[in-house]
Short mmCIF file of C-alpha atoms in Angstrom, two decimals:
data_model
loop_
_atom_site.label_atom_id
_atom_site.label_comp_id
_atom_site.label_asym_id
_atom_site.label_seq_id
_atom_site.Cartn_x
_atom_site.Cartn_y
_atom_site.Cartn_z
CA MET A 1 14.28 -17.21 -92.83
CA LYS A 2 13.54 -19.94 -95.32
CA LYS A 3 15.65 -23.02 -95.79
CA VAL A 4 17.99 -22.91 -98.78
CA LYS A 5 18.98 -26.11 -100.55
CA VAL A 6 22.45 -26.48 -102.07
CA GLY A 7 24.71 -29.16 -103.45
CA LEU A 8 28.26 -30.12 -102.51
CA GLN A 9 30.85 -30.95 -105.14
CA PRO A 10 33.93 -32.81 -103.84
CA LEU A 11 37.18 -31.18 -104.94
CA VAL A 12 39.82 -33.19 -103.08
CA SER A 13 39.71 -35.89 -100.43
CA ARG A 14 41.96 -37.91 -98.10
CA LEU A 15 43.35 -34.74 -96.56
CA ASN A 16 44.35 -34.05 -93.01
CA LEU A 17 42.02 -31.68 -91.17
CA PRO A 18 41.65 -28.49 -93.29
CA THR A 19 41.85 -25.29 -91.23
CA VAL A 20 42.11 -22.65 -94.00
CA LEU A 21 40.49 -22.49 -97.45
CA LYS A 22 41.25 -19.46 -99.62
CA THR A 23 42.34 -18.60 -103.13
CA ALA A 24 45.28 -16.71 -104.62
CA ILE A 25 47.05 -16.24 -107.94
CA LEU A 26 50.61 -17.50 -107.91
CA PRO A 27 53.33 -15.17 -109.23
CA GLY A 28 53.61 -15.60 -112.98
CA ASP A 29 50.31 -17.48 -113.13
CA SER A 30 46.96 -16.36 -114.53
CA VAL A 31 44.59 -18.70 -112.69
CA GLU A 32 43.06 -18.19 -109.26
CA ARG A 33 43.76 -21.37 -107.31
CA LEU A 34 42.30 -22.77 -104.10
CA PHE A 35 44.86 -23.16 -101.31
CA ILE A 36 44.21 -25.60 -98.46
CA ALA A 37 46.08 -25.48 -95.15
CA THR A 38 45.83 -28.47 -92.82
CA GLN A 39 46.08 -28.43 -89.06
CA VAL A 40 49.09 -30.76 -89.07
CA GLY A 41 51.14 -28.30 -91.17
CA GLU A 42 50.65 -28.90 -94.90
CA ILE A 43 49.62 -26.37 -97.56
CA PHE A 44 48.36 -27.52 -100.95
CA TYR A 45 46.76 -25.85 -103.92
CA ILE A 46 44.53 -27.21 -106.62
CA GLY A 47 45.96 -26.72 -110.09
CA ASP A 48 44.46 -28.06 -113.32
CA GLY A 49 42.35 -30.51 -111.32
CA VAL A 50 45.38 -31.90 -109.47
CA ILE A 51 46.40 -31.18 -105.90
CA GLU A 52 49.91 -29.73 -105.73
CA PRO A 53 52.14 -29.26 -102.66
CA PHE A 54 53.02 -25.67 -101.73
CA LEU A 55 54.64 -25.92 -98.28
CA ASP A 56 55.15 -28.58 -95.62
CA ILE A 57 56.00 -27.44 -92.08
CA ARG A 58 54.80 -30.55 -90.24
CA SER A 59 58.14 -30.84 -88.47
CA GLN A 60 57.65 -27.32 -87.06
CA ILE A 61 54.18 -28.01 -85.63
CA ILE A 62 53.63 -29.06 -82.02
CA GLU A 63 52.63 -32.70 -81.56
CA LEU A 64 48.86 -32.76 -81.87
CA GLY A 65 46.37 -34.88 -79.95
CA ALA A 66 48.90 -36.75 -77.84
CA SER A 67 47.49 -35.70 -74.46
CA SER A 68 43.86 -35.14 -75.42
CA GLY A 69 42.68 -38.36 -77.02
CA GLY A 70 43.28 -37.02 -80.51
CA TYR A 71 41.31 -33.77 -80.31
CA ASP A 72 43.36 -30.57 -80.48
CA GLU A 73 42.91 -26.86 -81.25
CA ARG A 74 46.58 -26.12 -81.93
CA GLY A 75 48.51 -26.56 -85.17
CA LEU A 76 48.67 -24.59 -88.41
CA LEU A 77 45.81 -22.15 -87.79
CA GLY A 78 46.32 -19.22 -90.13
CA LEU A 79 47.40 -18.54 -93.73
CA ALA A 80 47.11 -15.18 -95.48
CA PHE A 81 48.45 -13.95 -98.79
CA HIS A 82 49.79 -10.42 -99.05
CA PRO A 83 47.54 -8.16 -101.18
CA ASP A 84 50.50 -7.95 -103.61
CA PHE A 85 51.31 -11.67 -103.41
CA TYR A 86 51.27 -11.96 -107.20
CA TYR A 87 54.15 -9.46 -107.37
CA ASN A 88 56.07 -9.99 -104.12
CA GLY A 89 55.32 -13.64 -103.25
CA MET A 90 54.79 -12.83 -99.57
CA PHE A 91 52.44 -14.76 -97.30
CA TYR A 92 51.89 -15.22 -93.58
CA LEU A 93 51.47 -18.17 -91.23
CA HIS A 94 50.16 -18.66 -87.69
CA TYR A 95 50.98 -21.95 -86.02
CA SER A 96 51.77 -23.69 -82.72
CA VAL A 97 55.50 -24.36 -82.44
CA ALA A 98 57.04 -27.81 -82.06
CA GLY A 99 58.90 -28.47 -78.82
CA THR A 100 57.09 -25.78 -76.81
CA GLN A 101 54.71 -27.99 -74.86
CA GLY A 102 54.29 -26.78 -71.27
CA PRO A 103 52.36 -28.00 -68.22
CA SER A 104 49.38 -25.56 -68.63
CA ALA A 105 48.61 -22.45 -66.60
CA LEU A 106 46.31 -24.30 -64.21
CA PRO A 107 46.61 -27.85 -62.86
CA LYS A 108 42.93 -28.71 -63.47
CA SER A 109 39.91 -27.52 -65.42
CA PHE A 110 38.39 -24.21 -64.36
CA HIS A 111 34.81 -23.41 -63.36
CA PRO A 112 33.89 -20.08 -61.82
CA ASN A 113 31.87 -20.09 -58.61
CA PRO A 114 29.95 -16.87 -57.91
CA CYS A 115 29.90 -17.88 -54.22
CA ASP A 116 33.73 -18.01 -54.14
CA PRO A 117 35.29 -14.65 -55.14
CA SER A 118 38.73 -16.26 -55.40
CA THR A 119 37.57 -18.05 -58.57
CA LEU A 120 36.47 -14.76 -60.11
CA ASN A 121 39.78 -12.93 -59.73
CA LEU A 122 42.46 -15.43 -60.72
CA GLU A 123 45.79 -14.18 -62.03
CA TRP A 124 48.07 -15.95 -64.47
CA LEU A 125 51.23 -16.34 -62.40
CA ASN A 126 54.67 -17.72 -63.31
CA ARG A 127 53.95 -17.28 -66.99
CA GLU A 128 57.40 -18.32 -68.18
CA THR A 129 56.90 -21.81 -66.76
CA GLN A 130 53.12 -22.21 -66.35
CA TYR A 131 51.81 -22.20 -69.91
CA ASP A 132 50.69 -24.70 -72.54
CA HIS A 133 52.54 -23.81 -75.74
CA ILE A 134 53.88 -21.03 -77.94
CA ASP A 135 52.20 -19.73 -81.10
CA THR A 136 54.09 -17.83 -83.76
CA VAL A 137 53.12 -15.48 -86.59
CA GLU A 138 55.63 -15.46 -89.45
CA GLU A 139 56.24 -13.74 -92.77
CA TRP A 140 57.29 -16.02 -95.65
CA ILE A 141 58.21 -15.43 -99.27
CA LEU A 142 57.90 -17.62 -102.34
CA GLN A 143 61.27 -17.55 -104.09
CA VAL A 144 61.37 -17.03 -107.84
CA ASN A 145 63.25 -20.25 -108.50
CA GLY A 146 62.94 -22.07 -105.22
CA PRO A 147 60.67 -23.14 -102.38
CA PRO A 148 59.12 -20.70 -99.90
CA ILE A 149 61.37 -19.50 -97.08
CA LYS A 150 60.69 -17.63 -93.85
CA ARG A 151 61.65 -13.94 -93.89
CA ARG A 152 60.93 -12.91 -90.30
CA THR A 153 58.85 -13.60 -87.21
CA LEU A 154 56.24 -11.00 -86.30
CA LEU A 155 55.00 -12.39 -82.98
CA ASN A 156 55.80 -15.18 -80.55
CA ILE A 157 52.88 -15.63 -78.16
CA ARG A 158 52.90 -17.79 -75.03
CA ARG A 159 49.45 -19.39 -74.60
CA PRO A 160 48.08 -20.47 -71.19
CA PHE A 161 46.00 -23.43 -72.39
CA SER A 162 45.80 -25.64 -75.46
CA ASN A 163 42.48 -24.37 -76.82
CA HIS A 164 41.05 -21.09 -78.14
CA ASN A 165 43.97 -20.12 -80.34
CA GLY A 166 41.81 -18.93 -83.23
CA VAL A 167 41.42 -20.66 -86.60
CA ASN A 168 41.57 -19.15 -90.08
CA SER A 169 43.24 -16.56 -87.90
CA LEU A 170 45.09 -14.48 -90.51
CA ASN A 171 43.36 -12.31 -93.10
CA PHE A 172 44.25 -9.05 -94.83
CA SER A 173 41.93 -6.06 -94.51
CA PRO A 174 40.90 -4.61 -97.90
CA GLU A 175 40.28 -1.31 -96.08
CA THR A 176 43.68 -0.74 -94.51
CA GLY A 177 45.93 -3.30 -96.21
CA ASN A 178 46.97 -4.50 -92.75
CA LEU A 179 47.21 -8.11 -91.63
CA ILE A 180 44.45 -9.04 -89.17
CA LEU A 181 45.21 -11.59 -86.44
CA THR A 182 42.20 -13.01 -84.59
CA THR A 183 43.29 -14.61 -81.32
CA GLY A 184 41.21 -16.54 -78.80
CA ASP A 185 41.08 -15.82 -75.07
CA GLY A 186 43.81 -18.32 -74.20
CA GLY A 187 41.56 -21.27 -73.52
CA SER A 188 40.37 -23.53 -70.74
CA GLY A 189 36.77 -22.37 -70.27
CA TYR A 190 35.16 -19.20 -68.94
CA ASP A 191 38.42 -17.24 -69.54
CA PRO A 192 39.90 -17.89 -66.05
CA PHE A 193 42.17 -14.82 -66.02
CA ASN A 194 39.80 -12.47 -67.90
CA LEU A 195 42.48 -11.93 -70.54
CA SER A 196 39.91 -10.98 -73.18
CA GLN A 197 38.94 -7.74 -71.39
CA ASN A 198 42.45 -6.74 -70.25
CA ASP A 199 43.79 -4.15 -72.70
CA MET A 200 47.41 -5.19 -72.16
CA GLU A 201 46.85 -8.88 -72.90
CA ILE A 202 47.34 -10.16 -76.45
CA ALA A 203 44.81 -12.96 -75.88
CA GLY A 204 41.16 -12.31 -76.71
CA LYS A 205 41.81 -9.54 -79.25
CA ILE A 206 41.54 -8.77 -82.94
CA ILE A 207 44.89 -7.21 -83.83
CA GLU A 208 45.98 -5.23 -86.88
CA ILE A 209 49.60 -5.72 -87.95
CA ASP A 210 51.20 -3.22 -90.32
CA VAL A 211 53.53 -5.57 -92.18
CA SER A 212 55.00 -2.71 -94.22
CA LYS A 213 56.98 -1.58 -91.17
CA ASP A 214 60.54 -2.78 -90.67
CA THR A 215 61.13 -4.46 -87.32
CA SER A 216 64.96 -4.68 -87.73
CA ASP A 217 64.87 -7.73 -85.42
CA ASN A 218 63.57 -10.89 -87.12
CA ASN A 219 62.90 -12.86 -83.94
CA PRO A 220 60.91 -11.07 -81.21
CA PRO A 221 60.81 -12.42 -77.65
CA VAL A 222 58.08 -14.78 -76.48
CA VAL A 223 55.41 -12.67 -74.77
CA THR A 224 51.87 -12.70 -73.42
CA ARG A 225 51.33 -8.93 -73.08
CA PHE A 226 51.77 -6.02 -75.46
CA ASP A 227 54.03 -4.14 -73.03
CA GLU A 228 56.56 -6.98 -73.14
CA LEU A 229 57.31 -6.36 -76.83
CA PRO A 230 60.25 -4.32 -78.16
CA GLU A 231 59.31 -0.89 -79.48
CA ALA A 232 59.74 -1.80 -83.16
CA PHE A 233 57.13 -4.55 -82.84
CA VAL A 234 54.79 -2.44 -80.72
CA GLU A 235 54.73 0.18 -83.47
CA MET A 236 53.37 -2.38 -85.94
CA LEU A 237 50.29 -3.20 -83.88
CA ALA A 238 46.84 -1.79 -83.21
CA VAL A 239 43.87 -3.38 -81.46
CA MET A 240 40.62 -3.53 -83.41
CA ALA A 241 38.48 -5.42 -80.89
CA LYS A 242 38.46 -7.22 -77.57
CA GLY A 243 36.08 -9.47 -75.67
CA VAL A 244 36.91 -12.39 -77.95
CA ARG A 245 36.39 -15.98 -76.78
CA ASN A 246 37.47 -17.75 -79.96
CA ILE A 247 37.05 -16.52 -83.53
CA PRO A 248 37.18 -18.45 -86.84
CA GLY A 249 38.53 -15.51 -88.83
CA ILE A 250 37.07 -12.25 -90.16
CA SER A 251 35.20 -11.63 -93.41
CA PHE A 252 34.85 -8.30 -95.25
CA GLN A 253 31.77 -7.53 -97.37
CA ARG A 254 31.94 -4.58 -99.77
CA LEU A 255 28.82 -2.41 -99.62
CA TYR A 256 29.02 0.67 -101.82
CA ASN A 257 32.01 2.65 -100.49
CA ARG A 258 32.48 0.81 -97.20
CA TYR A 259 33.19 -2.64 -95.83
CA ILE A 260 31.06 -4.56 -93.37
CA LYS A 261 33.13 -6.76 -91.11
CA TYR A 262 31.73 -10.12 -89.97
CA VAL A 263 33.15 -12.24 -87.17
CA GLY A 264 31.82 -15.14 -85.13
CA ASN A 265 32.49 -15.69 -81.44
CA VAL A 266 32.46 -19.34 -80.37
CA GLY A 267 30.23 -19.89 -77.35
CA GLN A 268 30.78 -21.50 -73.96
CA ASP A 269 27.69 -23.57 -73.15
CA LEU A 270 24.69 -21.73 -74.55
CA VAL A 271 25.07 -19.89 -77.82
CA GLU A 272 27.17 -19.23 -80.93
CA SER A 273 27.20 -15.61 -82.15
CA ILE A 274 27.87 -13.73 -85.39
CA TYR A 275 28.70 -10.02 -85.19
CA SER A 276 28.90 -7.27 -87.81
CA PHE A 277 30.34 -3.77 -87.71
CA THR A 278 31.43 -1.09 -90.17
CA ARG A 279 33.01 1.74 -88.23
CA TYR A 280 35.73 1.12 -85.72
CA LYS A 281 38.72 2.99 -84.36
CA PRO A 282 41.78 0.76 -83.97
CA VAL A 283 43.82 1.79 -80.95
CA PRO A 284 47.60 1.80 -81.52
CA VAL A 285 49.33 -0.43 -79.00
CA THR A 286 51.76 2.42 -78.31
CA GLN A 287 48.74 4.36 -76.99
CA LEU A 288 47.53 1.41 -74.93
CA ILE A 289 50.91 1.14 -73.24
CA LYS A 290 51.10 4.89 -72.53
CA ASP A 291 47.65 4.84 -70.95
CA SER A 292 48.60 1.80 -68.89
CA LEU A 293 51.76 3.49 -67.56
CA LYS A 294 49.73 6.57 -66.62
CA HIS A 295 47.10 4.33 -65.00
CA SER A 296 44.53 6.16 -67.10
CA VAL A 297 41.40 4.47 -68.33
CA LEU A 298 41.07 4.19 -72.09
CA VAL A 299 37.77 5.40 -73.47
CA GLN A 300 35.98 2.09 -73.95
CA GLU A 301 34.08 3.30 -77.00
CA SER A 302 37.40 3.14 -78.89
CA PHE A 303 37.23 -0.64 -79.05
CA VAL A 304 34.78 -2.94 -80.63
CA ASN A 305 33.92 -5.09 -77.61
CA PHE A 306 32.14 -8.42 -78.02
CA GLY A 307 31.49 -8.59 -74.29
CA TRP A 308 33.15 -11.87 -73.32
CA ARG A 309 33.72 -13.02 -70.53
CA GLY A 310 30.76 -11.20 -68.99
CA TRP A 311 28.54 -11.96 -71.99
CA GLU A 312 28.09 -15.01 -74.18
CA GLY A 313 26.28 -13.60 -77.20
CA VAL A 314 22.87 -12.33 -76.09
CA PHE A 315 23.15 -13.87 -72.60
CA PRO A 316 25.21 -13.03 -69.55
CA SER A 317 27.78 -15.85 -69.30
CA THR A 318 26.09 -18.72 -67.57
CA ILE A 319 26.99 -21.77 -65.50
CA ILE A 320 24.59 -24.59 -66.32
CA LYS A 321 23.77 -27.18 -63.68
CA LYS A 322 21.19 -29.93 -63.50
CA CYS A 323 18.29 -29.09 -61.19
CA THR A 324 18.57 -31.10 -57.99
CA THR A 325 14.84 -31.78 -57.94
CA ASN A 326 14.55 -32.67 -61.63
CA GLU A 327 17.61 -33.66 -63.65
CA ALA A 328 15.68 -33.23 -66.88
CA LEU A 329 15.80 -29.47 -66.26
CA ASP A 330 18.73 -27.06 -66.11
CA GLU A 331 19.54 -24.37 -63.59
CA ASN A 332 21.30 -21.37 -65.16
CA ILE A 333 23.49 -19.23 -62.91
CA ALA A 334 25.18 -15.98 -63.97
CA ALA A 335 28.93 -16.66 -63.91
CA TYR A 336 30.20 -13.07 -63.84
CA TYR A 337 27.27 -10.81 -62.96
CA ASP A 338 29.33 -7.71 -62.15
CA GLU A 339 31.32 -7.99 -65.38
CA ALA A 340 28.13 -8.42 -67.42
CA VAL A 341 26.81 -5.19 -65.93
CA LYS A 342 30.06 -3.28 -66.53
CA THR A 343 30.36 -4.31 -70.18
CA SER A 344 26.64 -4.08 -71.01
CA LEU A 345 26.90 -0.45 -72.11
CA TYR A 346 29.90 -0.92 -74.41
CA ARG A 347 29.48 -4.40 -75.85
CA LEU A 348 28.50 -4.87 -79.48
CA PRO A 349 25.23 -6.82 -79.75
CA PRO A 350 25.30 -9.82 -82.10
CA LEU A 351 23.83 -9.76 -85.58
CA THR A 352 22.43 -13.25 -85.02
CA CYS A 353 22.82 -16.16 -82.63
CA TYR A 354 22.09 -19.86 -82.73
CA TYR A 355 21.81 -22.06 -79.70
CA HIS A 356 23.19 -25.32 -78.37
CA LYS A 357 19.68 -26.37 -77.36
CA GLU A 358 17.23 -25.37 -80.07
CA PRO A 359 13.48 -25.72 -79.37
CA ARG A 360 12.33 -24.41 -82.77
CA PRO A 361 11.44 -27.15 -85.26
CA ASP A 362 12.94 -25.39 -88.29
CA LYS A 363 16.40 -24.98 -86.70
CA TYR A 364 19.24 -27.17 -85.48
CA GLY A 365 21.19 -26.84 -82.28
CA GLY A 366 24.93 -26.34 -82.67
CA THR A 367 28.15 -27.08 -80.81
CA ALA A 368 30.90 -24.73 -82.07
CA LEU A 369 31.10 -22.12 -84.82
CA THR A 370 33.84 -22.98 -87.35
CA GLY A 371 33.51 -20.42 -90.15
CA VAL A 372 31.85 -17.15 -91.19
CA GLN A 373 32.03 -15.87 -94.78
CA SER A 374 30.28 -13.28 -96.90
CA TYR A 375 28.79 -14.67 -100.14
CA MET A 376 28.46 -12.23 -103.05
CA GLY A 377 27.93 -14.72 -105.88
CA ASN A 378 24.86 -15.15 -108.06
CA GLU A 379 24.89 -18.90 -108.68
CA ILE A 380 22.91 -19.50 -105.48
CA PRO A 381 20.51 -16.51 -105.63
CA ASP A 382 18.89 -17.20 -102.27
CA LEU A 383 22.28 -16.67 -100.61
CA THR A 384 23.48 -13.62 -102.58
CA GLU A 385 24.76 -10.87 -100.25
CA SER A 386 24.21 -13.12 -97.24
CA VAL A 387 26.55 -14.17 -94.45
CA VAL A 388 27.13 -17.93 -94.44
CA PHE A 389 28.38 -19.76 -91.37
CA THR A 390 29.24 -23.31 -90.35
CA ASP A 391 29.00 -25.28 -87.14
CA PHE A 392 31.21 -28.21 -86.19
CA ALA A 393 28.37 -30.64 -85.45
CA ARG A 394 24.62 -30.46 -85.06
CA ASN A 395 23.52 -30.92 -81.48
CA GLU A 396 20.75 -33.43 -82.03
CA ASP A 397 19.28 -36.34 -80.12
CA SER A 398 19.90 -38.62 -83.06
CA PRO A 399 22.20 -41.61 -83.53
CA PRO A 400 25.51 -41.34 -85.40
CA PRO A 401 26.85 -40.47 -87.87
CA VAL A 402 27.47 -36.86 -86.89
CA GLN A 403 26.96 -34.06 -89.42
CA GLY A 404 27.83 -30.37 -89.25
CA MET A 405 25.54 -27.46 -90.00
CA LEU A 406 25.47 -24.77 -92.70
CA ALA A 407 23.33 -21.67 -92.16
CA TYR A 408 23.01 -18.05 -93.26
CA THR A 409 21.77 -14.66 -92.16
CA ARG A 410 21.61 -11.17 -93.65
CA MET A 411 22.81 -7.73 -92.67
CA ARG A 412 20.44 -5.39 -90.89
CA THR A 413 21.10 -1.89 -89.61
CA ASP A 414 18.52 -1.50 -86.83
CA CYS A 415 20.54 -3.38 -84.17
CA ILE A 416 17.73 -5.90 -83.69
CA LEU A 417 18.81 -9.52 -83.39
CA ASN A 418 18.36 -11.12 -86.80
CA ASP A 419 16.98 -14.53 -87.64
CA PHE A 420 18.99 -17.16 -89.50
CA GLY A 421 18.10 -19.85 -91.99
CA ILE A 422 19.33 -23.41 -92.42
CA ILE A 423 21.22 -24.40 -95.58
CA GLU A 424 20.36 -27.99 -96.44
CA THR A 425 22.68 -30.05 -98.64
CA ASP A 426 21.62 -32.88 -100.89
CA TYR A 427 24.96 -34.62 -100.42
CA ASN A 428 24.91 -38.14 -98.96
CA PHE A 429 27.80 -38.70 -96.55
CA GLY A 430 26.67 -42.29 -96.04
CA LEU A 431 27.64 -43.88 -92.75
CA GLU A 432 30.63 -41.57 -92.24
CA SER A 433 30.59 -38.67 -89.79
CA ALA A 434 30.93 -35.25 -91.40
CA TYR A 435 32.24 -32.56 -89.06
CA TYR A 436 32.17 -29.14 -90.74
CA VAL A 437 35.59 -27.76 -89.79
CA SER A 438 36.25 -24.80 -92.10
CA LEU A 439 34.63 -22.41 -94.58
CA GLY A 440 36.31 -20.33 -97.27
CA THR A 441 35.68 -18.23 -100.36
CA ASN A 442 37.46 -17.16 -103.49
CA MET A 443 38.82 -13.65 -103.96
CA ASP A 444 35.57 -11.97 -105.05
CA GLN A 445 33.45 -14.05 -102.67
CA SER A 446 31.45 -15.59 -105.51
CA ARG A 447 32.28 -19.16 -104.46
CA LEU A 448 32.09 -21.00 -101.15
CA TYR A 449 34.29 -23.88 -100.03
CA LEU A 450 33.51 -26.24 -97.15
CA GLY A 451 36.06 -28.32 -95.24
CA VAL A 452 34.67 -31.57 -93.81
CA TYR A 453 36.39 -34.11 -91.57
CA GLY A 454 35.34 -37.66 -90.78
CA SER A 455 36.46 -37.45 -87.14
CA ALA A 456 36.50 -34.94 -84.31
CA ASN A 457 40.15 -35.83 -83.74
CA VAL A 458 42.94 -34.31 -85.81
CA ALA A 459 45.11 -37.32 -84.94
CA ASN A 460 42.80 -39.57 -86.98
CA PHE A 461 44.62 -38.73 -90.18
CA TYR A 462 43.51 -38.36 -93.81
CA GLN A 463 39.77 -38.13 -93.25
CA GLY A 464 39.26 -34.71 -94.81
CA THR A 465 37.41 -33.61 -97.93
CA VAL A 466 37.03 -30.12 -99.38
CA TYR A 467 33.80 -29.35 -101.25
CA GLU A 468 32.58 -26.47 -103.31
CA VAL A 469 29.09 -25.32 -102.33
CA ILE A 470 27.07 -25.32 -105.57
CA PRO A 471 23.43 -24.87 -106.60
CA GLU A 472 21.14 -27.76 -105.79
CA THR A 473 21.34 -30.44 -108.47
#
């Protein structure tokens, strides 16, 4: 695919790291406004060219970056507005809760060893004490003559590690009207406990939440598995997909009388992947629990399955080691061969992939996918009806400063891996690093917004800028 050149127009700067960019119309208003959620717990919106505060929950967010040199994947990760937000003022948050820091599920970093079966069959034991933190999903309401207040908690999820919690993790489905939660596999690396393929585990799934249902209880218990939830909460939930490593949200593209769903799965060491699907059959969690109690095997075709941890995009998950005879070369070893074979029949193949090491001269290598959005606008004709995605930082053998990557691909229906094209910007970031940390659209997907941060560390505050992607100037 050809390179597309675009411009970037700064909208607001000196922000903390922006995790969510999306628009909504406030009750009683007539203007669609861009809302910006930051990882540290602030939500702003842009009104009449001025940034206005909407909500500040910084005191409710876990301390970020304290034990990791400033980098962190926890915080305020999801914001979604109810489809009837203009009338009911309801919105939803996903964040990591202050005061819930634990010791982690494992005492050291994990690497599978195909020669040591004990590393391939680990179990997450002592979950109530051996965990990293707790994430919560909450329903809030904007009062008519007052600030927003929390109405109820929908989920409290105990997470084994600090990373892979999802980002831009809450979005409403225009098909079903349900809230979609995209959760990561729980973190570390290589999914140590294979949570993403276990039907009872909340981690590593795309979950539909029917927020129209009354839970009667406004504070569910802290859980890791679906079968630990009270019945009223179980009845709200259905599983759309599994085999998730880490997902930066879900995007819906209207095509005639159906919606194409786009998601990206962040890679381990080799590849970043974008998937698309139209038909799916969400499995009610009540059914999952019944099948589990009967020890019956659920028909795997019911799920959309992205294949992780057996598969990383188009490749079986791989351990990369330097060759002992030549350190300039890599030795690639299948991490979970048996699992790759078992899931090969049911996994959804990617729409496109891009790679951490990129030998083609017209491409860039990447490091981590940070956003996937459908673009339906006409102002940038070369991108109309395309799928745009962002990567945290180009993987190049070039000196600093660091810069992220914008790229695009298009839908195809023949299940053949598609190419992708680079989106070049004419914006000069100068000597400052520019990590591409988030991507958003407006309500009709005719505009694209890019979140950029001057540091890889959330604890380096106020280095964020939000841009609108515009035609090349």
